[in-house]
Short mmCIF file of C-alpha atoms in Angstrom, two decimals:
data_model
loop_
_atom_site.label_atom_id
_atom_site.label_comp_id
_atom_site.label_asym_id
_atom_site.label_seq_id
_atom_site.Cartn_x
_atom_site.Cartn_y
_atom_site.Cartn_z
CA UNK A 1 -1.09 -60.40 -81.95
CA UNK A 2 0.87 -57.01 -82.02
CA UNK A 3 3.78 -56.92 -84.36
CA UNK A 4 7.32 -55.39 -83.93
CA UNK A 5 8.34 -55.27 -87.86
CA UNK A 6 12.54 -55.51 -87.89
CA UNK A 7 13.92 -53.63 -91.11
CA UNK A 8 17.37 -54.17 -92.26
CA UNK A 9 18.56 -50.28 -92.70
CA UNK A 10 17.73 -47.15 -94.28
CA UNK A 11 14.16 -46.36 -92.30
CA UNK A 12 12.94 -43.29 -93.17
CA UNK A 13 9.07 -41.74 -93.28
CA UNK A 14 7.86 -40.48 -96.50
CA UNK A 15 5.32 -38.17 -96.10
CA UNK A 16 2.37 -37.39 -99.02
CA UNK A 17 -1.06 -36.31 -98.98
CA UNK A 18 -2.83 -39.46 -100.20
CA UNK A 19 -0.49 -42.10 -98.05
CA UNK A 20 -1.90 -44.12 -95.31
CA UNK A 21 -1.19 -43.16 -91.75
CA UNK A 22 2.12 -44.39 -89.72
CA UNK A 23 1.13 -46.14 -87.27
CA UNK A 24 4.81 -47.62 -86.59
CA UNK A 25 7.91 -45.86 -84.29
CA UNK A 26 11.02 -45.84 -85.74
CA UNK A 27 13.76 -46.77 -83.74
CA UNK A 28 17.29 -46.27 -84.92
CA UNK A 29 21.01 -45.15 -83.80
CA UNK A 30 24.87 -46.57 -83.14
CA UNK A 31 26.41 -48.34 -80.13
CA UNK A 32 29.91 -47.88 -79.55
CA UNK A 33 32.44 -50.73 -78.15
CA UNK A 34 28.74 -52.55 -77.94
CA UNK A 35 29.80 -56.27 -76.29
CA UNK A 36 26.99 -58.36 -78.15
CA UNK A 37 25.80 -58.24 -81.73
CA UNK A 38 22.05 -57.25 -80.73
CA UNK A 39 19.66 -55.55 -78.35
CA UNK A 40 16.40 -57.35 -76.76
CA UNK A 41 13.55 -54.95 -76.42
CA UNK A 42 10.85 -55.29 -73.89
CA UNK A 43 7.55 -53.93 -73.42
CA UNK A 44 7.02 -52.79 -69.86
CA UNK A 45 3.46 -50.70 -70.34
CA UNK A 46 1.83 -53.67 -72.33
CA UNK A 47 3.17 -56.99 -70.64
CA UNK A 48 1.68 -59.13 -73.63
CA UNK A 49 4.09 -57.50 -76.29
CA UNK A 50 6.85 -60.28 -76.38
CA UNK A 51 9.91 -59.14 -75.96
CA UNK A 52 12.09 -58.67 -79.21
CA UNK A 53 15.52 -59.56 -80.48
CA UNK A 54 17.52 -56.10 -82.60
CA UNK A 55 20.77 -56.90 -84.32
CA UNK A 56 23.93 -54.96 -84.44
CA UNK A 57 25.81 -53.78 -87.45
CA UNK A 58 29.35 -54.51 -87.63
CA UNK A 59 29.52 -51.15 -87.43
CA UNK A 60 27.30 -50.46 -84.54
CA UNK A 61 24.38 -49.36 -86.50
CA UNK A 62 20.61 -50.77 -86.16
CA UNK A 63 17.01 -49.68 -86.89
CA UNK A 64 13.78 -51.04 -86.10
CA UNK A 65 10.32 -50.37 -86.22
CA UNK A 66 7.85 -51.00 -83.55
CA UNK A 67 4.03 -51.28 -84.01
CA UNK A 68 3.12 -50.74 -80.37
CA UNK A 69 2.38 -47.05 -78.60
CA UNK A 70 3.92 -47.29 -75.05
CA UNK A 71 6.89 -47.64 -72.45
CA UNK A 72 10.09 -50.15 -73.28
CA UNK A 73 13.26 -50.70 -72.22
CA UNK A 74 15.65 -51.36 -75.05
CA UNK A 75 18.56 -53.70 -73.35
CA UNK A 76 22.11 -54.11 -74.66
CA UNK A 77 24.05 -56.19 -72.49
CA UNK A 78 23.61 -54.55 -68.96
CA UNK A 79 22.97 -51.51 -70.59
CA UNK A 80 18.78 -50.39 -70.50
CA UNK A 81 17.98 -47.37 -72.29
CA UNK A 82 13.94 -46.40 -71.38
CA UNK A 83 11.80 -45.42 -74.49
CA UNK A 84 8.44 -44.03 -74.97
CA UNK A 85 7.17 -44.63 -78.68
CA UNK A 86 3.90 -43.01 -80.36
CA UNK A 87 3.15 -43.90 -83.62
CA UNK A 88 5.22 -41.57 -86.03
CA UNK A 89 8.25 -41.08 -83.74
CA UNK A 90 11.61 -41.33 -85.24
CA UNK A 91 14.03 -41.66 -82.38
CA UNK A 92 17.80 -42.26 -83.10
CA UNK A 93 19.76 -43.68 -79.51
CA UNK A 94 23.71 -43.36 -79.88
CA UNK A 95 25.90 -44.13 -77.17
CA UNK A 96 29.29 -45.80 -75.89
CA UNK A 97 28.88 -49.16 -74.00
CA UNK A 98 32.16 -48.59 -72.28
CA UNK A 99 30.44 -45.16 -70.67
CA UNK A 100 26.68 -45.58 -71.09
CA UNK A 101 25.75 -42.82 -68.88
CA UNK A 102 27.50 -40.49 -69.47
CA UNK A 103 27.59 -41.06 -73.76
CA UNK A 104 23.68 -41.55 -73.66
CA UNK A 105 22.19 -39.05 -76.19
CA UNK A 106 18.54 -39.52 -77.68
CA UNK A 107 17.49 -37.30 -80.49
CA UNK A 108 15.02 -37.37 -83.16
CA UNK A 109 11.13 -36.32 -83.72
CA UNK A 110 9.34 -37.54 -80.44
CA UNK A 111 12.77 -37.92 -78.41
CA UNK A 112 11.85 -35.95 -76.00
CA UNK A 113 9.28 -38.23 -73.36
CA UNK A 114 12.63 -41.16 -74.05
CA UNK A 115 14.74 -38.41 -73.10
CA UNK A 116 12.73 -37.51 -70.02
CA UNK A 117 12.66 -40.96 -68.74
CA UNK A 118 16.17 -41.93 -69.37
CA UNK A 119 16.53 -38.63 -66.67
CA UNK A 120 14.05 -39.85 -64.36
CA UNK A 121 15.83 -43.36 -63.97
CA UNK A 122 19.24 -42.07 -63.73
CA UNK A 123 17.98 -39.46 -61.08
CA UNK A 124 16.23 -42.51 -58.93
CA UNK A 125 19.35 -44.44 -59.35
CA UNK A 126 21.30 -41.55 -57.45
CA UNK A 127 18.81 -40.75 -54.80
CA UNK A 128 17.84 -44.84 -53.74
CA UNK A 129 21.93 -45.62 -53.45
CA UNK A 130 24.08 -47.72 -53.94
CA UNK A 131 22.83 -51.51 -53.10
CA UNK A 132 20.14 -52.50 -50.95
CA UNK A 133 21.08 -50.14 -47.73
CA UNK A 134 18.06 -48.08 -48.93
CA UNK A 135 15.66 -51.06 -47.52
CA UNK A 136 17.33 -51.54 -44.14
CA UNK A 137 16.50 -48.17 -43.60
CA UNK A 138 13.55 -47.78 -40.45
CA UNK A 139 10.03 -46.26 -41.67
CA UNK A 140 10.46 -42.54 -41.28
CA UNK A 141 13.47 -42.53 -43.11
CA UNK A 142 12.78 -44.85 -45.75
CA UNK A 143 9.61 -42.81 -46.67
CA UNK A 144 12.01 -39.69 -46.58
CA UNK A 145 13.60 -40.97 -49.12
CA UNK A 146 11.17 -42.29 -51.62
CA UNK A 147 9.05 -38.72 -50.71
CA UNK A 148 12.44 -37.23 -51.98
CA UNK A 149 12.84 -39.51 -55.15
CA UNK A 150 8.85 -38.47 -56.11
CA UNK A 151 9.37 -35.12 -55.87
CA UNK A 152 12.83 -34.84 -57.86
CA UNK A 153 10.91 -36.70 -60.42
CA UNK A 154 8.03 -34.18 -60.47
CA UNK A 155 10.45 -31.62 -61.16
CA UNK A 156 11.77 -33.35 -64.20
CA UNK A 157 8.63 -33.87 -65.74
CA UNK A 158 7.80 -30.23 -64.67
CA UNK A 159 10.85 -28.78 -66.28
CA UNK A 160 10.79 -31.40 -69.51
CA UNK A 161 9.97 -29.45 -72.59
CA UNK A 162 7.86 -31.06 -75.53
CA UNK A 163 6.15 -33.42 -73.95
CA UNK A 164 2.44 -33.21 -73.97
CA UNK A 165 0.24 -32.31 -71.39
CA UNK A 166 -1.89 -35.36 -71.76
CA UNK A 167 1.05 -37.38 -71.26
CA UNK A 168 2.16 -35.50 -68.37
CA UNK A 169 -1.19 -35.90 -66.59
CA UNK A 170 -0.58 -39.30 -66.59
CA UNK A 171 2.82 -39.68 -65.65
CA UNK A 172 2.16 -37.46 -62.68
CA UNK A 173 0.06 -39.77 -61.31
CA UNK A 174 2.75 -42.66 -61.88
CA UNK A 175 4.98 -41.16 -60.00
CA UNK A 176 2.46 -40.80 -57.06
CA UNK A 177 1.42 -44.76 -57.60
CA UNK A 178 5.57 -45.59 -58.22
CA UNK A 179 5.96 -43.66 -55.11
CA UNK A 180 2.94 -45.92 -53.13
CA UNK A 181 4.52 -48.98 -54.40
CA UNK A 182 7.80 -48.42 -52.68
CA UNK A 183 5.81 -47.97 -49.66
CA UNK A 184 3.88 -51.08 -50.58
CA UNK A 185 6.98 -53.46 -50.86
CA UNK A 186 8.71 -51.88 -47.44
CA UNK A 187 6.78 -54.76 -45.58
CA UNK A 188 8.87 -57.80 -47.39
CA UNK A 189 11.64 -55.80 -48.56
CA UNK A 190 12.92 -54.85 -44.52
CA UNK A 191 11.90 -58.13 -43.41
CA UNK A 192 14.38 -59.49 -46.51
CA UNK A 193 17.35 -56.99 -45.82
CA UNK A 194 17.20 -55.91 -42.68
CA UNK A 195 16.82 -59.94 -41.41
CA UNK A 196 13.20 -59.11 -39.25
CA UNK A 197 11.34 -62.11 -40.00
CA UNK A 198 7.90 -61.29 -39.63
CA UNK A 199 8.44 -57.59 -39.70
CA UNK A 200 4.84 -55.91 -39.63
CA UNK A 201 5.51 -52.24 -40.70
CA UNK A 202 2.83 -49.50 -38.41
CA UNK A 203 -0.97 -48.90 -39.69
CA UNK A 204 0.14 -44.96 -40.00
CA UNK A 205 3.20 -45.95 -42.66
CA UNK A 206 0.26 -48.15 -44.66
CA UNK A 207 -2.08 -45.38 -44.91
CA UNK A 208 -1.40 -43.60 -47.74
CA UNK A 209 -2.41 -46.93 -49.50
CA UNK A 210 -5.78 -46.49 -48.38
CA UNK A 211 -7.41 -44.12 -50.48
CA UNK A 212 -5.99 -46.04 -53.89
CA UNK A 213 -8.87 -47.30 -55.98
CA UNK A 214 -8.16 -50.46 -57.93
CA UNK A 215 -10.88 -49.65 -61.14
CA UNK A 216 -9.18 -47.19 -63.11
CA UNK A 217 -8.83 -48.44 -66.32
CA UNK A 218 -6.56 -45.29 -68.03
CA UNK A 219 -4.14 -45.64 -65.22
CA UNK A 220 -3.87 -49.00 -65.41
CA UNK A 221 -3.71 -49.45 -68.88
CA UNK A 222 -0.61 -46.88 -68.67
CA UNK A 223 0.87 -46.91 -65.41
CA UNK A 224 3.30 -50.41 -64.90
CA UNK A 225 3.53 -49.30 -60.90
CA UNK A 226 -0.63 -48.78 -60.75
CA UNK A 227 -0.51 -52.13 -62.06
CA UNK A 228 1.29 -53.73 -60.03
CA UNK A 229 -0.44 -52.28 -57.09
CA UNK A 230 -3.21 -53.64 -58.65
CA UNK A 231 -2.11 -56.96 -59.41
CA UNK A 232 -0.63 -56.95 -55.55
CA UNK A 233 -4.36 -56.26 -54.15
CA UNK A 234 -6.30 -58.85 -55.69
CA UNK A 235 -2.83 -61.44 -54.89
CA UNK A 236 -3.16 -60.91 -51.18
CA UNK A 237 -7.01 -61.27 -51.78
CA UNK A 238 -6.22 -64.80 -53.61
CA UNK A 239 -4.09 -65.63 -50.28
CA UNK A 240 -6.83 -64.68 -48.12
CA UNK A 241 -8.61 -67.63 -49.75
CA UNK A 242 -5.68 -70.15 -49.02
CA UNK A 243 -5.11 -68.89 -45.84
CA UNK A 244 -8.84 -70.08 -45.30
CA UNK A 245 -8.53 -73.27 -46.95
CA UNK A 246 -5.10 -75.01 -47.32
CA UNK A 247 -6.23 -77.89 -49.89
CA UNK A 248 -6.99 -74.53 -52.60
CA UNK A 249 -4.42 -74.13 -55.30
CA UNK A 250 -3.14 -70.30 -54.79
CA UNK A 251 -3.03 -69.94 -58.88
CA UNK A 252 -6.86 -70.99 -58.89
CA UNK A 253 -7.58 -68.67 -55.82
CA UNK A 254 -6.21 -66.08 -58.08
CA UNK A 255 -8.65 -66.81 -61.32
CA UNK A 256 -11.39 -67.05 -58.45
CA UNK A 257 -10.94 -63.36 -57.10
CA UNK A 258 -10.44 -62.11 -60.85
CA UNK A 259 -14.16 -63.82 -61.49
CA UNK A 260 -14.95 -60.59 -58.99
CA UNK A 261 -13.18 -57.66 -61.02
CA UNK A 262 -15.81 -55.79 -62.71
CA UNK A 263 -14.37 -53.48 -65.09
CA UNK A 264 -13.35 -56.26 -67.69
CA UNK A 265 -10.08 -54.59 -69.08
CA UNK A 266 -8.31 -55.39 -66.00
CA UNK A 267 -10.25 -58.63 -65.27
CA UNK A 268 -8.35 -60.28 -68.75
CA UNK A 269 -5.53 -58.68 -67.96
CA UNK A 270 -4.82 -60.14 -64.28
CA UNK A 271 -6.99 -63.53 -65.64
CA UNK A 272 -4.57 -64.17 -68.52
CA UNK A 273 -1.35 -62.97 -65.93
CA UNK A 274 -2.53 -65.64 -63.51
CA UNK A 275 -2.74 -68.39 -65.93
CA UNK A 276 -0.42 -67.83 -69.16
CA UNK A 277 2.59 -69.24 -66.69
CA UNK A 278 0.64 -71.25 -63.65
CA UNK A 279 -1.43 -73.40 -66.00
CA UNK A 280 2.35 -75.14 -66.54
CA UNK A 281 2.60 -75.72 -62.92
CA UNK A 282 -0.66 -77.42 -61.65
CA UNK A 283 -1.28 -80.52 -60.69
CA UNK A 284 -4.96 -80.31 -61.43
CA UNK A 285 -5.15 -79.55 -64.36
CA UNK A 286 -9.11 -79.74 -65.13
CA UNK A 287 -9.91 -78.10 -62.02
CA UNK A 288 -7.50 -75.32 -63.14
CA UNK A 289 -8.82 -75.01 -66.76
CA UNK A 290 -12.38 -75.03 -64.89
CA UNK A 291 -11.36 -71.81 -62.83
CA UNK A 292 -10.22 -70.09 -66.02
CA UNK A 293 -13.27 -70.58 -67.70
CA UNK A 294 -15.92 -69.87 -64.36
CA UNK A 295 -13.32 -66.74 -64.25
CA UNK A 296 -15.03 -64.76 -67.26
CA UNK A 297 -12.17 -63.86 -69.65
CA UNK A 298 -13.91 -62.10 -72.95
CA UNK A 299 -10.36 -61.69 -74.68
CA UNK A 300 -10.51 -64.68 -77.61
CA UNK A 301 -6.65 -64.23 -78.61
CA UNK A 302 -5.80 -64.96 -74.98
CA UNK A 303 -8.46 -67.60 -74.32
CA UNK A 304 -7.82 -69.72 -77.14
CA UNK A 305 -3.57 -69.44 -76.12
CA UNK A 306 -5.32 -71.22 -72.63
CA UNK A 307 -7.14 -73.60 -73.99
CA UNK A 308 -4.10 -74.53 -76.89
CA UNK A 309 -1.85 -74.64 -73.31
CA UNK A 310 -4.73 -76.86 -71.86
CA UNK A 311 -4.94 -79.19 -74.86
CA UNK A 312 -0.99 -79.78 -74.72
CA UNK A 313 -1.10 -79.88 -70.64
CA UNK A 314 -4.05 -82.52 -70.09
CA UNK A 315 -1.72 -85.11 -71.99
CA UNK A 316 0.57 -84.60 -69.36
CA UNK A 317 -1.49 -86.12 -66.34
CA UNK A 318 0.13 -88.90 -63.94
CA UNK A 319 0.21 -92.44 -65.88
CA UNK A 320 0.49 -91.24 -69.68
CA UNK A 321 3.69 -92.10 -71.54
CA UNK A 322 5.90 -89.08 -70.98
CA UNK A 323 7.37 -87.44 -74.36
CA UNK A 324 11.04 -88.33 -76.00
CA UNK A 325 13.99 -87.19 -76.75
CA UNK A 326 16.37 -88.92 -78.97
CA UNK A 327 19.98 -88.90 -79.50
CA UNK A 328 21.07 -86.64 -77.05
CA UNK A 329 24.61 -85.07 -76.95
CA UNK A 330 25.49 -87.39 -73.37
CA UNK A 331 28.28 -85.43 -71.48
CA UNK A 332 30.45 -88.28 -70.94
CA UNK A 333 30.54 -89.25 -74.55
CA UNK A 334 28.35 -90.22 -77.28
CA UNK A 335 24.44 -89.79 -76.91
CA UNK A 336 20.70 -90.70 -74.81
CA UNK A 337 17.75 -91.20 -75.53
CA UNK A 338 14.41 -91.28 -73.09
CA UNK A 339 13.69 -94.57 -73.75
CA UNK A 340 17.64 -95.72 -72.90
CA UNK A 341 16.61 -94.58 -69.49
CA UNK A 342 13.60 -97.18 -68.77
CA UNK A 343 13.96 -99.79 -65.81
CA UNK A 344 14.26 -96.84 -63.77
CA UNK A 345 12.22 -94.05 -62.35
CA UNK A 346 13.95 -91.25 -64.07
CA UNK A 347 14.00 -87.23 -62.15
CA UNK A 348 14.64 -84.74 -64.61
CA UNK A 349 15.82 -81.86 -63.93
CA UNK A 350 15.07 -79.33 -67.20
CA UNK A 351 18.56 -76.36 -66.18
CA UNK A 352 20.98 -74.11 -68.16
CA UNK A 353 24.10 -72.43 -67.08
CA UNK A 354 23.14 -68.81 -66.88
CA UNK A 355 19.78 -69.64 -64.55
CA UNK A 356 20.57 -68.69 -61.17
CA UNK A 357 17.80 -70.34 -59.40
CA UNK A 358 18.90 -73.93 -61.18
CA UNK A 359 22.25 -73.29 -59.69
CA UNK A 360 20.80 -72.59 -56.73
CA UNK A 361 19.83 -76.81 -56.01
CA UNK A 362 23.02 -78.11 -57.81
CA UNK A 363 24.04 -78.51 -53.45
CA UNK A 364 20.44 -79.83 -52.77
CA UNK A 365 20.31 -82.50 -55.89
CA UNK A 366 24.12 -83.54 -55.20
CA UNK A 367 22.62 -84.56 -51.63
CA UNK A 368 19.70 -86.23 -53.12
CA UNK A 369 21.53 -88.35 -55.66
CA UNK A 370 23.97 -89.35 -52.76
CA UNK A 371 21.17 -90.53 -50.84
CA UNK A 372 19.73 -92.19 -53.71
CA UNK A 373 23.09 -93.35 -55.26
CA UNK A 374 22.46 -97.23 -56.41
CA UNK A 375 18.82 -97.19 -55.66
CA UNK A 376 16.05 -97.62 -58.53
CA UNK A 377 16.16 -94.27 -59.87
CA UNK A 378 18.34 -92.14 -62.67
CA UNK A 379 19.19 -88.57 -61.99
CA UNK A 380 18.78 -87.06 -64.94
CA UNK A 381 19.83 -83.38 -66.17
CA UNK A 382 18.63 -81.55 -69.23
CA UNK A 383 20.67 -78.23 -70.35
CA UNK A 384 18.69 -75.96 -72.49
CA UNK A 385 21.86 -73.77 -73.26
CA UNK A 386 22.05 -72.33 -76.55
CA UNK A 387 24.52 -73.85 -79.18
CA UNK A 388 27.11 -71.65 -78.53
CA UNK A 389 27.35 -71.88 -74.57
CA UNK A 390 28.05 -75.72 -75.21
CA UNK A 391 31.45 -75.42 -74.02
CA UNK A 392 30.51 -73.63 -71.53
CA UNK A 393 27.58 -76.17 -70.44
CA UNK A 394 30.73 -78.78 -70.51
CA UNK A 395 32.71 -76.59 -68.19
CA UNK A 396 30.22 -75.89 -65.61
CA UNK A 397 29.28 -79.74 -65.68
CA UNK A 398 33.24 -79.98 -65.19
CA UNK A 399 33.70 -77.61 -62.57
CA UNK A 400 30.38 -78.36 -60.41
CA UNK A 401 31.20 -82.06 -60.46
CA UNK A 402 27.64 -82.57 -61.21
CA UNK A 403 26.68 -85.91 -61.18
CA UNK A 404 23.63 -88.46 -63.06
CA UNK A 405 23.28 -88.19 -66.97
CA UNK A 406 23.78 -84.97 -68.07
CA UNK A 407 23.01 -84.53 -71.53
CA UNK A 408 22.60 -81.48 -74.18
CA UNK A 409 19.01 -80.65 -75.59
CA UNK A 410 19.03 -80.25 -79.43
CA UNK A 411 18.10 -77.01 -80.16
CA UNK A 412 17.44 -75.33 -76.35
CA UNK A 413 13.79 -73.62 -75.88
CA UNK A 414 12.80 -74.51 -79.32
CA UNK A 415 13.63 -78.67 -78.65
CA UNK A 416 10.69 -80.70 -79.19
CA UNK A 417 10.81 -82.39 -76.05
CA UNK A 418 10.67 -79.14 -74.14
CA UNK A 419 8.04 -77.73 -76.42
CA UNK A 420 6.00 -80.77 -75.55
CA UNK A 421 5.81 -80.52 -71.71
CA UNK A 422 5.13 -76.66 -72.32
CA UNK A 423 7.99 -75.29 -69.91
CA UNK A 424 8.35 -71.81 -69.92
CA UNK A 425 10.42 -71.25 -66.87
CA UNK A 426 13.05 -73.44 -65.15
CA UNK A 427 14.75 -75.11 -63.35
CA UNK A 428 11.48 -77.63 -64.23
CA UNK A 429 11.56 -80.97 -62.82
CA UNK A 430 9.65 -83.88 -64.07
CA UNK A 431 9.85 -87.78 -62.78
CA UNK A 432 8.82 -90.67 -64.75
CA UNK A 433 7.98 -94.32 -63.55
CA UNK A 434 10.17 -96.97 -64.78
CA UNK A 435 7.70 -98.16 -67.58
CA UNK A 436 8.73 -94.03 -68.85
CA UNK A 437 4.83 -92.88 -67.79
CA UNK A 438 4.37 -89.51 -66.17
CA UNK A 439 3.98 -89.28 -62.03
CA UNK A 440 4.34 -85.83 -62.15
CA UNK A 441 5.16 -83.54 -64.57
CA UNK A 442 5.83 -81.03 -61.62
CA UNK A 443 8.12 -82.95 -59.15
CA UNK A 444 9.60 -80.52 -56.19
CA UNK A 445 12.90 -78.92 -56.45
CA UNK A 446 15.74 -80.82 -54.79
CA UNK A 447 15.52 -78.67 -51.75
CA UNK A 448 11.98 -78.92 -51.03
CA UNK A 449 11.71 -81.69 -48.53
CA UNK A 450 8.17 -83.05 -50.47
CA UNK A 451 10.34 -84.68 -53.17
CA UNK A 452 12.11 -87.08 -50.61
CA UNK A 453 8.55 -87.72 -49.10
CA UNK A 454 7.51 -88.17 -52.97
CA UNK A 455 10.35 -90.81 -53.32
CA UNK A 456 9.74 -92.73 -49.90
CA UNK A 457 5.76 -93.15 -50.70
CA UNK A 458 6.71 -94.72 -53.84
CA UNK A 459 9.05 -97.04 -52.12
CA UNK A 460 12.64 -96.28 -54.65
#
């Protein structure tokens, strides 16, 4: 695995004849007025570079070093400052939260691609508007507009001094493939904002896509928007599949139409993208694990994360004895455990106050429990909020009215018992029998009419 080294303070590179070769970035500087204590930083040119917590001085101060050639975005509350590191780069970022772009100043040996990109985004920012408008636009205008955000970012590259012409190469053509990628989401964006259900946008906006071949390794390796096209084309070949047979998992379609790739860089890359996060949501698990294997992955670091994912996920079928949690913190006043909860079928719903989407079924779940008020099932309601939104957990429990057993995990992500059913996204929902055995470890949301179907076939 690729490692981001944090140092404490005082980076510098010492330079000699007989040393070993950098092969770090340095990444230092001083936030102003800076509303949190640290910085996440997120790889956006290598998705499997996790992202990475920076802390904040007192003063403001930081430094880092980063192990990993490519394109981040360094976040500080809603601030995002774009970076491009090489190996040997020393780039020092100071700015004032309170007026991030207009304090923004980058500086430093190998500033000058950062510096470049922090002008690109602010100049796409300007020309795409303020909200969503942009989308609701009709075709010819809407491709006026991206045409006019690709070639104002053309001229920045053009006119960027230091930056080599390698690099420049490449981003050229990443503007061209950003650029096809706007016209690539038009269909669902227009449909979204401009309320045209089943908008279809004409064959003569579409064709620029055409001549895009999906097998160039550089590109892909450094281009996030070639990627995605990428990633898009073999997803609506996946849905092809389901469209032709309804009983096929999409997430297995997926590993099926990677088994097809042939250039084998971008075959592990889509295989492990399809399955690092969907083997958590299957229902079949073996027939999943089966796909991912037929599928012809040759990385070993990600196949053996599968298979470790698998291992922990087959112990999760319908019928074995769900995993515990003990002693905990019960909103209404002392604590619960798992096991207090048998007699009953118990729904679990796995939240946390700053997820919008689990907000988004607190109106669906209050309907369900009302229907289900006095029946034989619990309602049960995990928060995975860090220790110090605890009061705020209590509040929004307050203030929601939310109803069931609400109760406070022990140490959020990190708590055993979500460790043990592997979630890595929520809201997650899980029901148990009364006996505390697994039906599914992947029960619908609260507004997906299935779960009331679920309920009635098992007669609660």
């Amino acid at each position: 695995m690729k490692k981001l080294w944090l140092l404490v303070a005082g980076i510098a590179i010492v330079s000699c004849k007989n040393e070993t070769p950098v092969d770090y970035a340095i990444i230092t500087g001083k936030i102003a007025n800076a509303d949190k204590k640290e910085m996440t930083l997120y790889g956006t040119s290598d998705r499997s570079f996790k992202r990475h917590k920076i802390a904040i001085a007192e003063d403001g101060t930081f430094a880092d070093t980063v192990k990993v050639a490519g394109q981040f975005l360094l976040y500080q509350g809603r601030n995002a400052t774009p970076l491009y590191l090489n190996a040997g780069d020393n780039i020092a970022i100071n700015y004032d939260a309170k007026d991030f772009d207009k304090s923004l100043a980058l500086s430093g040996n190998g500033f000058e691609i950062s510096n470049y990109l922090v002008a690109k985004d602010k100049k796409s920012k300007e020309l795409m508007g303020e909200g969503t408008t942009v989308y609701t636009q009709g075709e010819a205008d809407y491709k006026k507009t991206m045409y006019g955000i690709k070639t104002a970012q053309k001229d920045l590259l053009n006119a960027a001094l230091g930056i080599n012409n390698d690099y420049k190469l490449k981003e050229e053509r990443n503007i061209q493939y950003d650029y096809l990628g706007k016209i690539n989401m038009y269909k669902s964006y227009h449909s979204y904002y401009a309320k045209k259900k089943g908008f279809e946008p004409s064959k003569e906006f579409l064709s620029e896509l055409n001549d895009v071949k999906f097998d160039n390794v550089e590109d892909f390796n450094f281009s996030p928007a070639y990627k995605s096209l990428v990633s898009d084309h073999y997803r609506k070949k996946a849905n092809e599949l389901t469209d032709a047979d309804e009983n096929l998992d999409r997430s297995i379609a997926m590993l099926q139409v990677c088994a097809q790739i042939e250039n084998q860089t971008i075959k592990n890359t889509l295989i492990h993208e399809a399955s690092q996060f969907n083997i958590t949501y299957t229902d079949d698990i073996e027939g999943f694990y089966a796909a991912y294997k037929a599928a012809g992955s040759t990385n070993k670091e990600n196949n053996e994360a599968i298979e470790k994912s698998y291992n922990i996920l087959r112990k999760l079928a319908k019928g074995q004895a769900s995993p515990k949690f003990v002693d905990y913190e019960n909103y209404k006043g002392g604590t619960t455990s798992l096991d207090d909860l048998k007699g009953k079928y118990v729904y679990i719903d796995v939240w946390a106050t700053w997820c919008g989407p689990c907000k988004a079924e607190i109106p669906s779940l209050k309907k369900v429990e009302k229907a289900y008020h006095g029946k034989n099932i619990t309602f049960l309601s995990v928060s995975i909020d860090e220790k110090k939104d605890h009061q705020k957990w209590k509040d929004m429990v307050k203030d929601k009215e939310l109803g069931g057993v609400q109760v406070f995990a022990d140490n959020d992500w990190n708590s055993q018992f979500i460790q043990d059913y592997l979630i890595k996204g929520i809201p997650k929902f899980i029901l148990l029998d009364p006996q505390g055995n697994i039906v599914t470890a992947n029960a619908p949301r609260p507004s997906n009419d299935k779960l009331v179907k679920m309920f009635e076939d098992l007669k609660i």
